[in-house]
Short mmCIF file of C-alpha atoms in Angstrom, two decimals:
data_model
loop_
_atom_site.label_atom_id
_atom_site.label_comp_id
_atom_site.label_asym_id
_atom_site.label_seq_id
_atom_site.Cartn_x
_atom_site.Cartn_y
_atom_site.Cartn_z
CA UNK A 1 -13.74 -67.60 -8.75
CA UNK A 2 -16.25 -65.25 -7.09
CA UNK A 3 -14.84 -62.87 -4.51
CA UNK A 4 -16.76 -60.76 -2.11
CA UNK A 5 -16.06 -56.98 -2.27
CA UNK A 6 -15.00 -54.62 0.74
CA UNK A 7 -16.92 -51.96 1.91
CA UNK A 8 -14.52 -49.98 0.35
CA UNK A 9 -15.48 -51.45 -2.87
CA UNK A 10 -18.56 -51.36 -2.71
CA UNK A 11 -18.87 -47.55 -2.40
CA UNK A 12 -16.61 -46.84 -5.37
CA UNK A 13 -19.04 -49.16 -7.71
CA UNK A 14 -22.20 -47.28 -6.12
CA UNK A 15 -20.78 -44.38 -6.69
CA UNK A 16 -19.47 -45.25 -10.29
CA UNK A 17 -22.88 -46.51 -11.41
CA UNK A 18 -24.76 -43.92 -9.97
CA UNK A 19 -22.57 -40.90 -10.89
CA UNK A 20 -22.66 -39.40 -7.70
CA UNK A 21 -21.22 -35.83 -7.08
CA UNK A 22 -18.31 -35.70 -4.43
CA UNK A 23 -17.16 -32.11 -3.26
CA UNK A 24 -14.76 -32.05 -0.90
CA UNK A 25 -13.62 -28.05 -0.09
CA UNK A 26 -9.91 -27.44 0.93
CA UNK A 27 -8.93 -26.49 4.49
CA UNK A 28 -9.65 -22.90 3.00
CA UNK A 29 -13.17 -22.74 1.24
CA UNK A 30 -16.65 -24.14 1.76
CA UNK A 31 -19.05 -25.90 -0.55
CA UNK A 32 -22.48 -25.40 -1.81
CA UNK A 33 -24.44 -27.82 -3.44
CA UNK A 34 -27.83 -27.69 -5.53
CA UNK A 35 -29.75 -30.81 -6.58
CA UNK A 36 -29.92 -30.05 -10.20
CA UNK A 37 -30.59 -33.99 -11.35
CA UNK A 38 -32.44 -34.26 -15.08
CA UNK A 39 -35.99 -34.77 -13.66
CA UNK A 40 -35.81 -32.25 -10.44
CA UNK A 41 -35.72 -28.65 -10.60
CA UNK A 42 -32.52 -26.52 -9.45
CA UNK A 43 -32.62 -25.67 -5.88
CA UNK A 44 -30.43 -25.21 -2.57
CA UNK A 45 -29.35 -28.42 -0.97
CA UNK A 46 -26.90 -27.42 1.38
CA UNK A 47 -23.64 -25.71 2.27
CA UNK A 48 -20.63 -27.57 3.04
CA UNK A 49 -18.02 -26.72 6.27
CA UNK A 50 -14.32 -25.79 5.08
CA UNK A 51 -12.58 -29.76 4.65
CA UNK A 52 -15.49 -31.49 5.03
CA UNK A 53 -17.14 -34.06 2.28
CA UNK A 54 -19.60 -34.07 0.46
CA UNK A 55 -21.68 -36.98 -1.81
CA UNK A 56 -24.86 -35.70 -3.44
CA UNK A 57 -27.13 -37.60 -6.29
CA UNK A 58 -25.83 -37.59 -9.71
CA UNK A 59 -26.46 -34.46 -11.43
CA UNK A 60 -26.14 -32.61 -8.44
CA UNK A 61 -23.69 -29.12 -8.81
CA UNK A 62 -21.28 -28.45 -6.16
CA UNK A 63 -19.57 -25.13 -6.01
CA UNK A 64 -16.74 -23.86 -4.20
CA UNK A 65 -15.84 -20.27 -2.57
CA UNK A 66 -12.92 -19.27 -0.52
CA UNK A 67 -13.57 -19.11 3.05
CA UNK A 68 -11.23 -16.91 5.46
CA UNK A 69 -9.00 -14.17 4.64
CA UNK A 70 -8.67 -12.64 1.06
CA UNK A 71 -6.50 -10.28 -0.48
CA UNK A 72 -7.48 -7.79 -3.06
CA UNK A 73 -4.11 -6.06 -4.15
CA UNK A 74 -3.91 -3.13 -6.30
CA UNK A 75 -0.03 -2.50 -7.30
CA UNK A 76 2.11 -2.29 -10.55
CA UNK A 77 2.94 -6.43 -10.29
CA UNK A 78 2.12 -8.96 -12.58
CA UNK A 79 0.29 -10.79 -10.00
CA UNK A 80 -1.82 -8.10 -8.68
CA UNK A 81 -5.68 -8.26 -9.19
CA UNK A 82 -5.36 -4.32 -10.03
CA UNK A 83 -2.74 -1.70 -11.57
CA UNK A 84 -2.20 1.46 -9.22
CA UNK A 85 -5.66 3.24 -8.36
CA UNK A 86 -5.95 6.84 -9.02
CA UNK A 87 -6.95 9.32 -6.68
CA UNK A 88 -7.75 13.18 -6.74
CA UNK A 89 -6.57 15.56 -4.48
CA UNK A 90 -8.34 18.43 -2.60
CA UNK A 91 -6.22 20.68 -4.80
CA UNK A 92 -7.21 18.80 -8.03
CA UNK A 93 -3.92 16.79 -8.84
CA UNK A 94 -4.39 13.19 -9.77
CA UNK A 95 -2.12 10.42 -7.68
CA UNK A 96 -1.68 7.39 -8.02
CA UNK A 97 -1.63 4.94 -5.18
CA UNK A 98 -0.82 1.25 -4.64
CA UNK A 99 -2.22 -1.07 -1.47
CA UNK A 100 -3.98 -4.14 -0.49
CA UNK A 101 -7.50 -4.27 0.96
CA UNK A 102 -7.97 -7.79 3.10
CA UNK A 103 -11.22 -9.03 3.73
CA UNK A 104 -13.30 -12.54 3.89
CA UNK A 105 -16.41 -13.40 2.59
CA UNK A 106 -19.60 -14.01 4.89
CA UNK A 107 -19.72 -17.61 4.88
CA UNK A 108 -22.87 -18.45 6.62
CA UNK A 109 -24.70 -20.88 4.82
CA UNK A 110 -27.78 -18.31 4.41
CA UNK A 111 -25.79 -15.35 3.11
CA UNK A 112 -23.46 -18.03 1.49
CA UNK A 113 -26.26 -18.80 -1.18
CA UNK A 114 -27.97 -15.43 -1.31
CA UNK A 115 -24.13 -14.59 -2.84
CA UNK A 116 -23.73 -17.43 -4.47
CA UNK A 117 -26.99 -16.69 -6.57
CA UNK A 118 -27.23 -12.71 -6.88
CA UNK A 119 -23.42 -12.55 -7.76
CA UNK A 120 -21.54 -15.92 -7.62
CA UNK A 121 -23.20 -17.44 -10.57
CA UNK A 122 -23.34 -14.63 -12.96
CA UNK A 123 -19.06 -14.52 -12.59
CA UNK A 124 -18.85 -17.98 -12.51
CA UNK A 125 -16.74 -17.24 -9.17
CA UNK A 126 -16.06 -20.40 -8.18
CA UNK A 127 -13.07 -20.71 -10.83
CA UNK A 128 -9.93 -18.33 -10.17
CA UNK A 129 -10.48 -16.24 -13.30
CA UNK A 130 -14.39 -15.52 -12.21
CA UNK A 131 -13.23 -14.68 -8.83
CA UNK A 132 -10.64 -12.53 -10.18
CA UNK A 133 -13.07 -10.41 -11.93
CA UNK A 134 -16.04 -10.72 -8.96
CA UNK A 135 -13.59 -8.63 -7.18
CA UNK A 136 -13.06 -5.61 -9.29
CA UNK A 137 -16.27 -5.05 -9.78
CA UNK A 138 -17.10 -5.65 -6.03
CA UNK A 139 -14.08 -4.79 -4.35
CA UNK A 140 -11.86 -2.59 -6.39
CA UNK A 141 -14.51 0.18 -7.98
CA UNK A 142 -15.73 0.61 -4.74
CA UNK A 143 -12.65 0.93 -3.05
CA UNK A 144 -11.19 3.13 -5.96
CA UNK A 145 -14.52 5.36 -5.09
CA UNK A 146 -13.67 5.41 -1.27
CA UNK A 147 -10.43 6.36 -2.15
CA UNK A 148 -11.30 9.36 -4.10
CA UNK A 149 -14.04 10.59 -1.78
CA UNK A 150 -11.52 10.49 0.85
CA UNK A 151 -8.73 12.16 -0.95
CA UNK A 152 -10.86 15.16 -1.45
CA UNK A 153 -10.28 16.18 2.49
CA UNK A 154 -6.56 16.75 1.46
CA UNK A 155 -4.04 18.47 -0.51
CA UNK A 156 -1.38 16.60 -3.06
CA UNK A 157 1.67 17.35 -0.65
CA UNK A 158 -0.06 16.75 2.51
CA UNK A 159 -0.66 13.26 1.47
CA UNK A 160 2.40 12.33 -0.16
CA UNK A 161 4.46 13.73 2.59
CA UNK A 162 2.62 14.46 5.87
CA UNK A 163 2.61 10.78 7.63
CA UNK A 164 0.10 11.82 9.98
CA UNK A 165 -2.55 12.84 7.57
CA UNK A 166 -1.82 9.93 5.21
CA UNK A 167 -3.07 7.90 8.12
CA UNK A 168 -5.87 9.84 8.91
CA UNK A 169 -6.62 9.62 4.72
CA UNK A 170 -6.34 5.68 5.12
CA UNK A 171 -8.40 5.45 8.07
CA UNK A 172 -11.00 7.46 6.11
CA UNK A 173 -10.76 5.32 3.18
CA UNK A 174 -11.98 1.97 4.95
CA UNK A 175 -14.64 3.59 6.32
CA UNK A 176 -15.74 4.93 2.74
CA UNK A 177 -14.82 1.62 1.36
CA UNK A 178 -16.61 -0.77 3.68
CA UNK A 179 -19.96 1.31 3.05
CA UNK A 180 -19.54 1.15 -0.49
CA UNK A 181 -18.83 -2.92 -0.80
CA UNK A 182 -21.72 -3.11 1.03
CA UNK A 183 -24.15 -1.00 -1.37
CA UNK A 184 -22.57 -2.13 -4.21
CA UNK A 185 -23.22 -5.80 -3.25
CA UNK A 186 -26.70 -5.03 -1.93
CA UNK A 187 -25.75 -6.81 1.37
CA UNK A 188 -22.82 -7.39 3.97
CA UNK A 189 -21.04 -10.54 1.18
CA UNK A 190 -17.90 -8.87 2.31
CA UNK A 191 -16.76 -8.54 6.25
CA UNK A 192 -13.42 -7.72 8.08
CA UNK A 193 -12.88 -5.06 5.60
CA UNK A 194 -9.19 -3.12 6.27
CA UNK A 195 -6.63 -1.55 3.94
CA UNK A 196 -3.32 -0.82 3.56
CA UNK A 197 -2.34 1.95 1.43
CA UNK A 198 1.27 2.93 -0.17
CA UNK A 199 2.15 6.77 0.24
CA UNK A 200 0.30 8.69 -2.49
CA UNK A 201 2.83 9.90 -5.55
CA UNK A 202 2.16 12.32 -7.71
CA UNK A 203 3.20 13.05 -11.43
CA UNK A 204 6.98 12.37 -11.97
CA UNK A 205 7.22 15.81 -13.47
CA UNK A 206 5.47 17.38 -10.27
CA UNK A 207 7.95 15.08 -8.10
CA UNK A 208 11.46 16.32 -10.29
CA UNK A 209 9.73 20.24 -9.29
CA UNK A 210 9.28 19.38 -5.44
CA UNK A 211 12.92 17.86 -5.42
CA UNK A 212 14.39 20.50 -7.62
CA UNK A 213 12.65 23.13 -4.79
CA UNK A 214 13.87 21.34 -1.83
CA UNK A 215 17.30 21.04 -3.52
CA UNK A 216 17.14 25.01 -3.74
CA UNK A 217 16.78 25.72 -0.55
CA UNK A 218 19.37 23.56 0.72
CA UNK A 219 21.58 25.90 -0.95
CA UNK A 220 20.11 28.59 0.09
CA UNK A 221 20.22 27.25 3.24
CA UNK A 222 24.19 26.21 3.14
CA UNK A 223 24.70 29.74 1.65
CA UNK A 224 23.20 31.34 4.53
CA UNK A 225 25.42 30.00 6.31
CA UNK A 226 28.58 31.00 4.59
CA UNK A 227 27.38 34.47 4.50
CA UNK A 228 26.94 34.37 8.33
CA UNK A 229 30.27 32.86 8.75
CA UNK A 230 31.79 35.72 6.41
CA UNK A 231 30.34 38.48 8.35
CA UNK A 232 31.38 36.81 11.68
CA UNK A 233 34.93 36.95 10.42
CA UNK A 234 34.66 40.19 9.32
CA UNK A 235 34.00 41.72 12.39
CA UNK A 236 36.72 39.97 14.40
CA UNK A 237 39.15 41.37 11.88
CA UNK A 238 37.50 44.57 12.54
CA UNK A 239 37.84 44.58 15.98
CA UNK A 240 41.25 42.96 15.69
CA UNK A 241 42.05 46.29 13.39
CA UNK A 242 40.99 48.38 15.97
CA UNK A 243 42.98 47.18 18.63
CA UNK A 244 45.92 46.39 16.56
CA UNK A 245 46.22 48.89 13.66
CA UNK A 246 45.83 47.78 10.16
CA UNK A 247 49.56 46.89 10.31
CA UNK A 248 49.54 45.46 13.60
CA UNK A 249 46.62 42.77 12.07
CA UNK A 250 48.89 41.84 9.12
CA UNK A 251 51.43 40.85 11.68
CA UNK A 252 49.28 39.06 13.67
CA UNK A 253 47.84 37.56 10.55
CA UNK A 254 51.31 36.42 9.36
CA UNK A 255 52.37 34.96 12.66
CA UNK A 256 48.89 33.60 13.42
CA UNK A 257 49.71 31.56 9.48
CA UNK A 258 53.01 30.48 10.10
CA UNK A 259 54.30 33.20 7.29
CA UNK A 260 56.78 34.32 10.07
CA UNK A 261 58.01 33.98 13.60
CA UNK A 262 58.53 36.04 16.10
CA UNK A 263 61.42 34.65 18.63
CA UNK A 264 62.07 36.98 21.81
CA UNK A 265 65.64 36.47 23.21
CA UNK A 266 67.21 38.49 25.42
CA UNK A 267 65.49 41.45 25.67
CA UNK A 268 65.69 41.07 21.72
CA UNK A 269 62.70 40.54 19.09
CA UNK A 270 63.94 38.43 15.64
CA UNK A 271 61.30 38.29 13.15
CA UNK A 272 62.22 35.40 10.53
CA UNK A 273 60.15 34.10 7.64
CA UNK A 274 58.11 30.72 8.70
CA UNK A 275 58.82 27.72 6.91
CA UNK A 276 56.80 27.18 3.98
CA UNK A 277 54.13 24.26 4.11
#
C-alpha cells in the first residue's frame, strides 16, 4: 500500500539523502558556518544568531562559540581555568592572588570570523577543552601581565591590608588587562572586560612574622596599660600617705579591705577584726 509522506517527512529523507549540516546554537552561543563541500573550496558562509537554525549543504562545517558573558577564574579549585596568579610587589615580594575576570566575546558576524580564523581554529575552540586553553593564552597571560605591571605601584603590606589601595590596584589592573587582551589578540575579540580580585597574600612565613608582630604589640600595648594603672595607684597611696601617715594608710587600707571594722558607739571607737571572706 503506497502512502503519501508529510512535509515533515519529507524533510527528514532530503535531509538524510543529502547529508545536510544542521547547527542549531544554544540560547547562549552563535554559529558559523563555511561551505567546505568535496568539490568547493573552504570559505565563509554565514554566522548564525544565538537559538536560531541552521541547514547548510552536505559537507558544510558549522562551528559554535559562546556568546554573552564568560568567566575566566583563576583560584586554587578544581574547576578553575587557572591556579592562583602571582604578582610582584613594589618592594619585590612575590603574592599570590586569586579572582575572576568576566568578559564576552565580540560576536558580530565580521569580527566573529576574523576570530574564528586567526585564533578559533588553531585551538579548536569550539570544543570545551580548546576553549579552555584559548583563554590562558588570551586571557590569563595577559591578565597575569596586567597584574604585575600594576602591582609594581605598591608595597606587599599596602596591598594585602590597605582596602583602599587594593581597590585602586584592581582598578589599575583592568585597565592594564583590557589593553593587553587586546594586543595580544591583535584586535578587540574580547569586550566588557572587568575583574574581581581576592586580597593579595603573601608567603605564609612572611604572614606567621606580620601576626607574630601585631601579636607583640598587643602586649605591649596591654602592658602599657598595666604600668599606667600601677603608677596611678601609686600616687594615690602617696598622697593618701601624706595625708594619713604611713600608719594612718594601713588603717585605712585594712578597713577599706574588710580586714577590720571600726564601730563608733558612744563617744567610743571598737576596732574588731573583719570577717574573713
Amino acid at each position: 500500500m503506497n502512502r503519501k509522506l508529510t512535509p515533515v517527512a519529507l524533510l527528514a529523507v532530503a535531509l538524510t539523502a543529502t547529508a545536510c549540516t544542521i547547527t542549531t546554537p544554544e540560547p547562549d552561543q552563535v554559529g558559523i558556518v563555511y561551505d567546505a563541500g568535496t568539490f568547493s573550496s573552504t570559505t565563509f558562509q554565514s554566522c548564525i544568531n544565538p537559538g536560531q537554525q541552521d541547514i547548510s549543504g552536505p559537507g558544510d562545517a558549522a562551528y559554535t562559540y559562546p556568546a554573552g558573558q564568560r568567566t575566566f577564574e583563576f583560584a586554587d579549585k578544581p574547576d578553575a581555568e587557572a591556579k592562583p596568579l602571582t604578582v610582584v610587589s613594589k618592594d619585590n615580594l612575590e603574592m599570590t592572588v586569586s579572582g575572576v575576570a568576566t568578559f564576552s566575546l565580540a560576536t558580530d558576524c565580521k569580527t566573529l570570523q576574523q576570530f574564528h580564523e586567526q585564533i578559533g581554529l588553531k585551538f579548536k575552540a569550539s570544543d570545551d577543552e580548546g576553549w579552555r586553553k584559548l583563554l590562558g593564552v588570551y586571557i590569563g597571560q595577559p591578565l597575569d601581565r596586567a597584574m604585575d605591571a600594576a602591582a609594581k605601584e605598591y608595597g606587599w603590606k599596602d596591598l594585602f591590608s590597605n582596602p583602599t589601595i587594593k581597590q585602586q590596584w584592581e582598578q589599575s589592573v583592568a585597565k592594564h588587562a583590557a589593553q593587553f587582551i587586546q594586543e595580544q589578540g591583535g584586535a578587540g575579540f574580547f569586550t566588557k572586560f572587568a575583574v574581581t580580585l581576592q586580597q593579595p597574600q603573601p608567603p605564609q612565613g612572611v604572614r606567621d612574622a606580620l601576626a607574630a608582630a601585631q601579636q607583640a604589640l598587643e602586649e605591649d600595648a596591654a602592658q602599657k596599660n598595666k604600668n599606667e594603672k600601677a603608677k596611678t595607684e601609686l600616687e594615690s597611696i602617696r598622697a593618701l600617705v601624706d595625708v594619713l601617715g604611713a600608719e594612718g594608710y594601713v588603717l585605712y587600707k585594712a578597713i577599706q579591705d574588710g580586714r577590720i571594722q571600726v564601730i563608733v558607739s558612744d563617744g567610743q571607737v571598737n576596732v574588731t577584726p573583719g570577717k574573713q571572706q
